[in-house]
PDB file of C-alpha atoms in Angstrom:
ATOM      1  CA  MET A   1       0.000   0.000   0.000  1.00 43.00           C
ATOM      2  CA  LEU A   2       2.786   2.447   0.847  1.00 41.00           C
ATOM      3  CA  GLY A   3       4.418   1.763  -2.546  1.00 40.00           C
ATOM      4  CA  THR A   4       1.190   2.717  -4.310  1.00 37.00           C
ATOM      5  CA  LEU A   5       0.822   5.904  -2.283  1.00 37.00           C
ATOM      6  CA  CYS A   6       4.398   6.996  -3.065  1.00 36.00           C
ATOM      7  CA  SER A   7       3.832   6.389  -6.767  1.00 38.00           C
ATOM      8  CA  LEU A   8       0.640   8.421  -6.686  1.00 37.00           C
ATOM      9  CA  ILE A   9       2.345  11.338  -4.949  1.00 37.00           C
ATOM     10  CA  THR A  10       5.190  11.254  -7.474  1.00 35.00           C
ATOM     11  CA  ALA A  11       2.728  11.216 -10.373  1.00 37.00           C
ATOM     12  CA  LEU A  12       0.796  14.155  -8.960  1.00 38.00           C
ATOM     13  CA  THR A  13       3.901  16.337  -8.694  1.00 39.00           C
ATOM     14  CA  TYR A  14       4.248  16.270 -12.494  1.00 42.00           C
ATOM     15  CA  VAL A  15       0.739  17.572 -13.206  1.00 47.00           C
ATOM     16  CA  ASP A  16       0.803  21.267 -14.151  1.00 55.00           C
ATOM     17  CA  ALA A  17      -2.209  23.470 -13.733  1.00 68.00           C
ATOM     18  CA  ALA A  18      -3.520  24.990 -16.943  1.00 78.00           C
ATOM     19  CA  ILE A  19      -2.511  28.573 -17.601  1.00 83.00           C
ATOM     20  CA  THR A  20      -5.133  31.184 -16.748  1.00 86.00           C
ATOM     21  CA  LEU A  21      -4.822  34.517 -18.569  1.00 88.00           C
ATOM     22  CA  THR A  22      -5.884  37.767 -16.933  1.00 90.00           C
ATOM     23  CA  GLN A  23      -6.478  40.978 -18.868  1.00 89.00           C
ATOM     24  CA  MET A  24      -6.665  44.458 -17.357  1.00 87.00           C
ATOM     25  CA  PRO A  25      -8.478  46.724 -17.535  1.00 84.00           C
ATOM     26  CA  PRO A  26     -11.650  44.851 -18.465  1.00 84.00           C
ATOM     27  CA  VAL A  27     -12.898  47.970 -20.282  1.00 85.00           C
ATOM     28  CA  LYS A  28     -10.707  50.732 -21.695  1.00 89.00           C
ATOM     29  CA  THR A  29     -12.099  53.959 -23.143  1.00 90.00           C
ATOM     30  CA  VAL A  30      -9.895  56.431 -25.009  1.00 91.00           C
ATOM     31  CA  SER A  31     -10.570  59.324 -27.324  1.00 93.00           C
ATOM     32  CA  ALA A  32      -9.599  59.286 -30.994  1.00 94.00           C
ATOM     33  CA  GLY A  33      -5.902  60.017 -31.392  1.00 95.00           C
ATOM     34  CA  GLN A  34      -4.953  58.767 -27.927  1.00 96.00           C
ATOM     35  CA  GLU A  35      -2.892  55.704 -27.046  1.00 96.00           C
ATOM     36  CA  ALA A  36      -4.721  52.644 -25.687  1.00 95.00           C
ATOM     37  CA  VAL A  37      -2.793  50.130 -23.566  1.00 96.00           C
ATOM     38  CA  LEU A  38      -4.203  46.744 -22.532  1.00 95.00           C
ATOM     39  CA  ASN A  39      -2.390  44.337 -20.206  1.00 96.00           C
ATOM     40  CA  CYS A  40      -2.272  40.555 -20.188  1.00 95.00           C
ATOM     41  CA  ASN A  41      -0.831  38.337 -17.462  1.00 95.00           C
ATOM     42  CA  ILE A  42      -0.154  34.822 -18.801  1.00 94.00           C
ATOM     43  CA  GLN A  43       0.553  33.317 -15.336  1.00 93.00           C
ATOM     44  CA  ARG A  44       3.342  31.028 -16.555  1.00 91.00           C
ATOM     45  CA  TYR A  45       5.902  31.442 -19.324  1.00 90.00           C
ATOM     46  CA  ASP A  46       6.331  28.319 -21.451  1.00 89.00           C
ATOM     47  CA  GLY A  47       8.521  30.015 -24.086  1.00 89.00           C
ATOM     48  CA  ASN A  48       5.636  30.658 -26.475  1.00 92.00           C
ATOM     49  CA  SER A  49       4.411  33.835 -28.131  1.00 93.00           C
ATOM     50  CA  VAL A  50       1.546  35.958 -26.876  1.00 96.00           C
ATOM     51  CA  ARG A  51      -1.016  36.704 -29.585  1.00 96.00           C
ATOM     52  CA  TRP A  52      -3.585  39.475 -29.663  1.00 97.00           C
ATOM     53  CA  TYR A  53      -6.929  39.315 -31.451  1.00 97.00           C
ATOM     54  CA  LYS A  54      -9.594  41.872 -32.291  1.00 96.00           C
ATOM     55  CA  GLN A  55     -13.264  40.902 -32.404  1.00 96.00           C
ATOM     56  CA  VAL A  56     -16.109  43.217 -33.360  1.00 95.00           C
ATOM     57  CA  PRO A  57     -19.619  42.299 -32.156  1.00 93.00           C
ATOM     58  CA  GLY A  58     -21.061  39.532 -34.338  1.00 96.00           C
ATOM     59  CA  GLY A  59     -17.722  39.002 -36.114  1.00 96.00           C
ATOM     60  CA  VAL A  60     -14.980  36.419 -35.990  1.00 97.00           C
ATOM     61  CA  PRO A  61     -11.699  37.138 -34.183  1.00 96.00           C
ATOM     62  CA  GLN A  62      -9.043  38.817 -36.351  1.00 97.00           C
ATOM     63  CA  TYR A  63      -5.397  38.042 -35.671  1.00 97.00           C
ATOM     64  CA  VAL A  64      -3.650  41.362 -34.894  1.00 98.00           C
ATOM     65  CA  LEU A  65      -0.145  40.375 -33.826  1.00 98.00           C
ATOM     66  CA  SER A  66       2.131  37.864 -32.182  1.00 96.00           C
ATOM     67  CA  PHE A  67       4.842  38.936 -29.746  1.00 95.00           C
ATOM     68  CA  TRP A  68       7.849  36.767 -28.890  1.00 92.00           C
ATOM     69  CA  HIS A  69       9.337  37.576 -25.478  1.00 84.00           C
ATOM     70  CA  SER A  70      12.636  35.832 -26.297  1.00 86.00           C
ATOM     71  CA  ASP A  71      13.673  38.348 -28.959  1.00 88.00           C
ATOM     72  CA  SER A  72      10.928  41.024 -28.751  1.00 87.00           C
ATOM     73  CA  SER A  73       9.897  40.269 -32.335  1.00 92.00           C
ATOM     74  CA  LEU A  74       6.458  41.018 -33.731  1.00 96.00           C
ATOM     75  CA  ASP A  75       4.458  39.293 -36.463  1.00 96.00           C
ATOM     76  CA  PHE A  76       1.375  41.104 -37.783  1.00 97.00           C
ATOM     77  CA  GLY A  77      -1.916  39.878 -39.156  1.00 97.00           C
ATOM     78  CA  THR A  78      -3.311  41.144 -42.448  1.00 97.00           C
ATOM     79  CA  GLY A  79      -4.297  44.809 -42.215  1.00 95.00           C
ATOM     80  CA  PHE A  80      -2.359  45.482 -39.009  1.00 96.00           C
ATOM     81  CA  SER A  81       1.091  47.094 -38.856  1.00 94.00           C
ATOM     82  CA  SER A  82       3.692  48.523 -36.509  1.00 93.00           C
ATOM     83  CA  ASP A  83       2.554  52.077 -37.382  1.00 93.00           C
ATOM     84  CA  ARG A  84      -0.267  51.737 -34.888  1.00 97.00           C
ATOM     85  CA  PHE A  85      -0.048  48.370 -33.134  1.00 97.00           C
ATOM     86  CA  ASN A  86       2.669  47.168 -30.794  1.00 97.00           C
ATOM     87  CA  SER A  87       3.326  44.837 -27.893  1.00 96.00           C
ATOM     88  CA  LYS A  88       5.863  44.947 -25.083  1.00 95.00           C
ATOM     89  CA  TYR A  89       6.571  43.067 -21.884  1.00 94.00           C
ATOM     90  CA  SER A  90       7.514  44.095 -18.369  1.00 92.00           C
ATOM     91  CA  SER A  91       8.291  40.512 -17.295  1.00 93.00           C
ATOM     92  CA  ASN A  92       8.057  37.102 -18.916  1.00 91.00           C
ATOM     93  CA  ILE A  93       4.405  36.879 -17.814  1.00 94.00           C
ATOM     94  CA  GLU A  94       3.265  40.526 -18.100  1.00 96.00           C
ATOM     95  CA  TYR A  95       2.497  41.815 -21.611  1.00 96.00           C
ATOM     96  CA  GLU A  96       1.093  45.038 -23.042  1.00 96.00           C
ATOM     97  CA  PHE A  97      -0.870  45.551 -26.234  1.00 96.00           C
ATOM     98  CA  ILE A  98      -0.630  49.116 -27.524  1.00 97.00           C
ATOM     99  CA  ILE A  99      -2.793  50.900 -30.079  1.00 97.00           C
ATOM    100  CA  ASN A 100      -1.225  54.195 -31.155  1.00 96.00           C
ATOM    101  CA  LYS A 101      -3.485  57.014 -32.324  1.00 95.00           C
ATOM    102  CA  ALA A 102      -6.728  55.170 -31.679  1.00 95.00           C
ATOM    103  CA  GLU A 103      -9.408  55.426 -34.356  1.00 95.00           C
ATOM    104  CA  THR A 104     -13.172  54.877 -34.203  1.00 94.00           C
ATOM    105  CA  GLY A 105     -12.730  51.594 -36.126  1.00 94.00           C
ATOM    106  CA  ASP A 106     -10.517  50.250 -33.345  1.00 95.00           C
ATOM    107  CA  SER A 107     -13.528  49.891 -31.040  1.00 94.00           C
ATOM    108  CA  ALA A 108     -13.783  46.135 -30.384  1.00 94.00           C
ATOM    109  CA  LEU A 109     -13.085  43.332 -27.944  1.00 94.00           C
ATOM    110  CA  TYR A 110      -9.355  42.569 -27.809  1.00 95.00           C
ATOM    111  CA  PHE A 111      -8.042  39.423 -26.205  1.00 94.00           C
ATOM    112  CA  CYS A 112      -4.681  37.785 -25.625  1.00 95.00           C
ATOM    113  CA  GLN A 113      -3.787  34.163 -26.242  1.00 94.00           C
ATOM    114  CA  THR A 114      -0.796  31.916 -25.651  1.00 93.00           C
ATOM    115  CA  TRP A 115       0.022  28.233 -25.981  1.00 90.00           C
ATOM    116  CA  ASP A 116      -0.081  26.128 -22.818  1.00 86.00           C
ATOM    117  CA  ASP A 117       2.555  23.393 -23.158  1.00 84.00           C
ATOM    118  CA  SER A 118       1.196  21.277 -20.286  1.00 84.00           C
ATOM    119  CA  ALA A 119      -2.383  21.329 -21.588  1.00 80.00           C
ATOM    120  CA  ARG A 120      -1.219  21.189 -25.217  1.00 79.00           C
ATOM    121  CA  GLU A 121      -3.745  23.812 -26.235  1.00 81.00           C
ATOM    122  CA  ALA A 122      -4.136  27.519 -26.863  1.00 82.00           C
ATOM    123  CA  VAL A 123      -5.584  29.474 -23.950  1.00 83.00           C
ATOM    124  CA  SER A 124      -7.291  32.858 -24.287  1.00 86.00           C
ATOM    125  CA  GLN A 125      -8.801  35.514 -22.089  1.00 68.00           C
TER     126      GLN A 125
END
């Protein structure tokens, strides 16, 4: 019985909890021409990129950009560029999404996403 219990404890130590993403602020209002900054905490860094998506009501999510912490590189989705969209990090789990010179058409739901190695799936907020 003790052998079984020790094996169970050892097995449980290798189970990772799934990543939970947290975005702040939940609602951000800026005037046209201002900078909008959204934050995303990814809880655990697995070495993967953080992606940002834009979704207008009733629409499908649009890929805006991917940010790689390891070399601070950016990859943009169609129609999005570094002129107005950027991402930075303050730690390996704290990321910012920046919209420069906000426009009326930028009004949407924005959410972050990363890959969870332990769960082998993408997780979003």
